[in-house]
CSV table of C-alpha atoms in Angstrom, one decimal:
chain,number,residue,atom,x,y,z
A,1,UNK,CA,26.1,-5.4,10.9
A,2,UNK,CA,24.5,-2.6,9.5
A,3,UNK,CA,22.0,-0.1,11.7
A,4,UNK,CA,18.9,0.9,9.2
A,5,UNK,CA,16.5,3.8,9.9
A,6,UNK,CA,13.6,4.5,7.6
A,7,UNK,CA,11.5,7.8,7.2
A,8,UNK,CA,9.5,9.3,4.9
A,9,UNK,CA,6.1,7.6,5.3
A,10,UNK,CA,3.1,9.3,5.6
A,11,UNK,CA,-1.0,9.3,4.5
A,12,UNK,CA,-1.9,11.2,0.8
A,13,UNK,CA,-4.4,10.3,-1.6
A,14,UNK,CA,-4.8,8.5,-4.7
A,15,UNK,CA,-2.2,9.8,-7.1
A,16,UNK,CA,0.5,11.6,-4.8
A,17,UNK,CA,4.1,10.8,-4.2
A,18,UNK,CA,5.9,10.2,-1.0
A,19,UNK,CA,9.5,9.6,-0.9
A,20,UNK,CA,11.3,7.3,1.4
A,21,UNK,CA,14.5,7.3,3.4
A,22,UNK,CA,16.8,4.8,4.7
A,23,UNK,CA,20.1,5.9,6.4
A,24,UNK,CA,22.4,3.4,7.0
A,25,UNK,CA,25.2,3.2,9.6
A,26,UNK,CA,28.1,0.8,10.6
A,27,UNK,CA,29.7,-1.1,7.9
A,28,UNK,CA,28.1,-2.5,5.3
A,29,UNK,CA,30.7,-4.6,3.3
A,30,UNK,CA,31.9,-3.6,-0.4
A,31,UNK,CA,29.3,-6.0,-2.0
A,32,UNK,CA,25.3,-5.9,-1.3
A,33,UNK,CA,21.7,-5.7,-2.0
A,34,UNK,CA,19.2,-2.3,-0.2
A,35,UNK,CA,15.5,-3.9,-1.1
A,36,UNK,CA,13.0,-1.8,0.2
A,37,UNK,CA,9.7,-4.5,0.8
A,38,UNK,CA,6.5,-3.8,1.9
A,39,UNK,CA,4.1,-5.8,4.1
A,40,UNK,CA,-0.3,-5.6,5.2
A,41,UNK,CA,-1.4,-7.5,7.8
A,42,UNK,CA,-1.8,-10.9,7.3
A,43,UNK,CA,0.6,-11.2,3.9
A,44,UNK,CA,4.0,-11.7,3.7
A,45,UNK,CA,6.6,-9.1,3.4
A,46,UNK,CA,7.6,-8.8,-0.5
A,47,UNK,CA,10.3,-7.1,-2.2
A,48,UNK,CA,9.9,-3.7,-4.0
A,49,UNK,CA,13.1,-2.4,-5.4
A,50,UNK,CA,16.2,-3.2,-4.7
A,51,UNK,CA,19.4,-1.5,-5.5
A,52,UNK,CA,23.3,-3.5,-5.4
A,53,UNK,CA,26.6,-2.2,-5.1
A,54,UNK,CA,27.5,-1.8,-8.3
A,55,UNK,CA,24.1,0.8,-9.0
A,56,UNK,CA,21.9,-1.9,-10.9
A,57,UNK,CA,18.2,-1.9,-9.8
A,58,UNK,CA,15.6,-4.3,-10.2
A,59,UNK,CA,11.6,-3.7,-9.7
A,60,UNK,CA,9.1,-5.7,-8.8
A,61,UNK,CA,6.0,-5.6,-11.3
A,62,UNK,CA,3.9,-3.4,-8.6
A,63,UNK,CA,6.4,-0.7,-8.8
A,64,UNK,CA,7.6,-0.7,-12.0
A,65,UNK,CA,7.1,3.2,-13.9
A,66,UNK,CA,6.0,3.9,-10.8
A,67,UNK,CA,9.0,3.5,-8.1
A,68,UNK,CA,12.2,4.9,-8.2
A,69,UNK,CA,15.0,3.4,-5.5
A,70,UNK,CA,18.5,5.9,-5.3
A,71,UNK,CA,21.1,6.0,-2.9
A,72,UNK,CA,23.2,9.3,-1.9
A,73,UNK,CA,26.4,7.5,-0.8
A,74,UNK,CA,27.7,10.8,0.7
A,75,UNK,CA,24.3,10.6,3.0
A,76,UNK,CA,24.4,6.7,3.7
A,77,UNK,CA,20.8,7.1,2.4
A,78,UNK,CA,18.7,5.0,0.0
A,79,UNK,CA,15.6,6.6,-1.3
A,80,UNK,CA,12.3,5.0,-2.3
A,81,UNK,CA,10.5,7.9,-4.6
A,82,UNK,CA,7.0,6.5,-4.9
A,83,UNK,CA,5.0,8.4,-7.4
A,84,UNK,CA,1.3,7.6,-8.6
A,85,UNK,CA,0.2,6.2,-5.8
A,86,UNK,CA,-2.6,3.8,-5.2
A,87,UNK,CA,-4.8,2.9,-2.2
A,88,UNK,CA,-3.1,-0.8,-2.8
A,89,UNK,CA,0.0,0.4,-1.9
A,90,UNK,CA,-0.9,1.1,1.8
A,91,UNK,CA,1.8,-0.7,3.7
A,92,UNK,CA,4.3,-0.9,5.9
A,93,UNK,CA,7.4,-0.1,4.3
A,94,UNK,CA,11.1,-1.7,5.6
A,95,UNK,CA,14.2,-1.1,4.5
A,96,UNK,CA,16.6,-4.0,3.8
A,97,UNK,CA,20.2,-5.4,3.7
A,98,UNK,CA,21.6,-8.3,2.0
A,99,UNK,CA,25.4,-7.9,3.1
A,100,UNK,CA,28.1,-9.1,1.8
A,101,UNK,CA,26.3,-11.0,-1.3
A,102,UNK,CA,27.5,-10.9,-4.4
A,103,UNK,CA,24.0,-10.8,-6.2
A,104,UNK,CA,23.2,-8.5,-8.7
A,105,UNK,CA,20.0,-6.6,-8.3
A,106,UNK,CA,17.5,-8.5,-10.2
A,107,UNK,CA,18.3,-11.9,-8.1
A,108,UNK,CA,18.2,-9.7,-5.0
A,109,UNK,CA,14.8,-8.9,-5.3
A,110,UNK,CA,13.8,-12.4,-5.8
A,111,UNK,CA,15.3,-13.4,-2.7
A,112,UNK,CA,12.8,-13.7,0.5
A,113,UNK,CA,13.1,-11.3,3.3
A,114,UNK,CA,15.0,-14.6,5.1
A,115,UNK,CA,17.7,-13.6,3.5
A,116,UNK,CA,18.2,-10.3,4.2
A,117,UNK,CA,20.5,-9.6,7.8
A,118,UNK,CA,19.6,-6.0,8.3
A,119,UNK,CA,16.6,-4.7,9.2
A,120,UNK,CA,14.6,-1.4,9.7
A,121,UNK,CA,11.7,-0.4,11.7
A,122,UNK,CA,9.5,0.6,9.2
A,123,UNK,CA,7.5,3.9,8.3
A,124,UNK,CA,3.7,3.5,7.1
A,125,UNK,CA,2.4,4.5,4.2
A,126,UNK,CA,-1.4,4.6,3.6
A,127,UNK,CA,-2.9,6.3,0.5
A,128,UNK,CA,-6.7,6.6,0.3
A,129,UNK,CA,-8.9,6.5,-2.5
């Protein structure tokens, strides 16, 4: 099973970036899905971004032109660059893993957080108005 550490959260205002982190140790398996989902009190967590194996990466409508998801597969790490920023955004934000799977990105994302066997703590993110 893979060990997931996020970072990267913070509080900035209405139309600032932040860029998230998600290192990932132990072994991961050759095929699988990093989503990076967010969650408020009271609602259920939903997928962001998700990026597979093979590079592809899918977006949910709330992020799209907005949110960019990379990996740096010399670092382990999975970014979530979050540009434009708006107060709905506040959130918890969790990195993800879907290993092995052998779903591409866009059927990743659709997939509930049920499905996913790794698990960060999370890093908050708030952006005020």
């Amino acid at each position: 099973q893979v060990h997931l550490v996020e970072s990267g959260g913070g509080s900035v205002q209405s139309g600032g970036s932040l860029r998230l982190s998600c290192v990932a140790s132990g072994y991961l398996f050759a095929s699988y899905c990093i989503t990076w989902f967010r969650q408020t009190p009271g609602k259920e967590r939903e997928g962001v971004a998700t990026i597979d194996s093979d590079d592809s990466t899918s977006y949910a409508d709330a992020a799209k032109g907005r949110f960019t998801i990379s990996r740096d597969n010399a670092k382990n790490t999975y970014y979530l660059q979050m540009n434009s920023l708006k107060p709905e955004d506040t959130a918890t934000y969790y990195c993800a893993a879907n290993a092995p799977t052998t779903l591409e990105a866009r059927h990743c994302l659709l997939q509930g957080p049920n499905e996913y066997n790794s698990w960060g703590q999370g890093t908050q993110v708030t952006v005020s108005s």
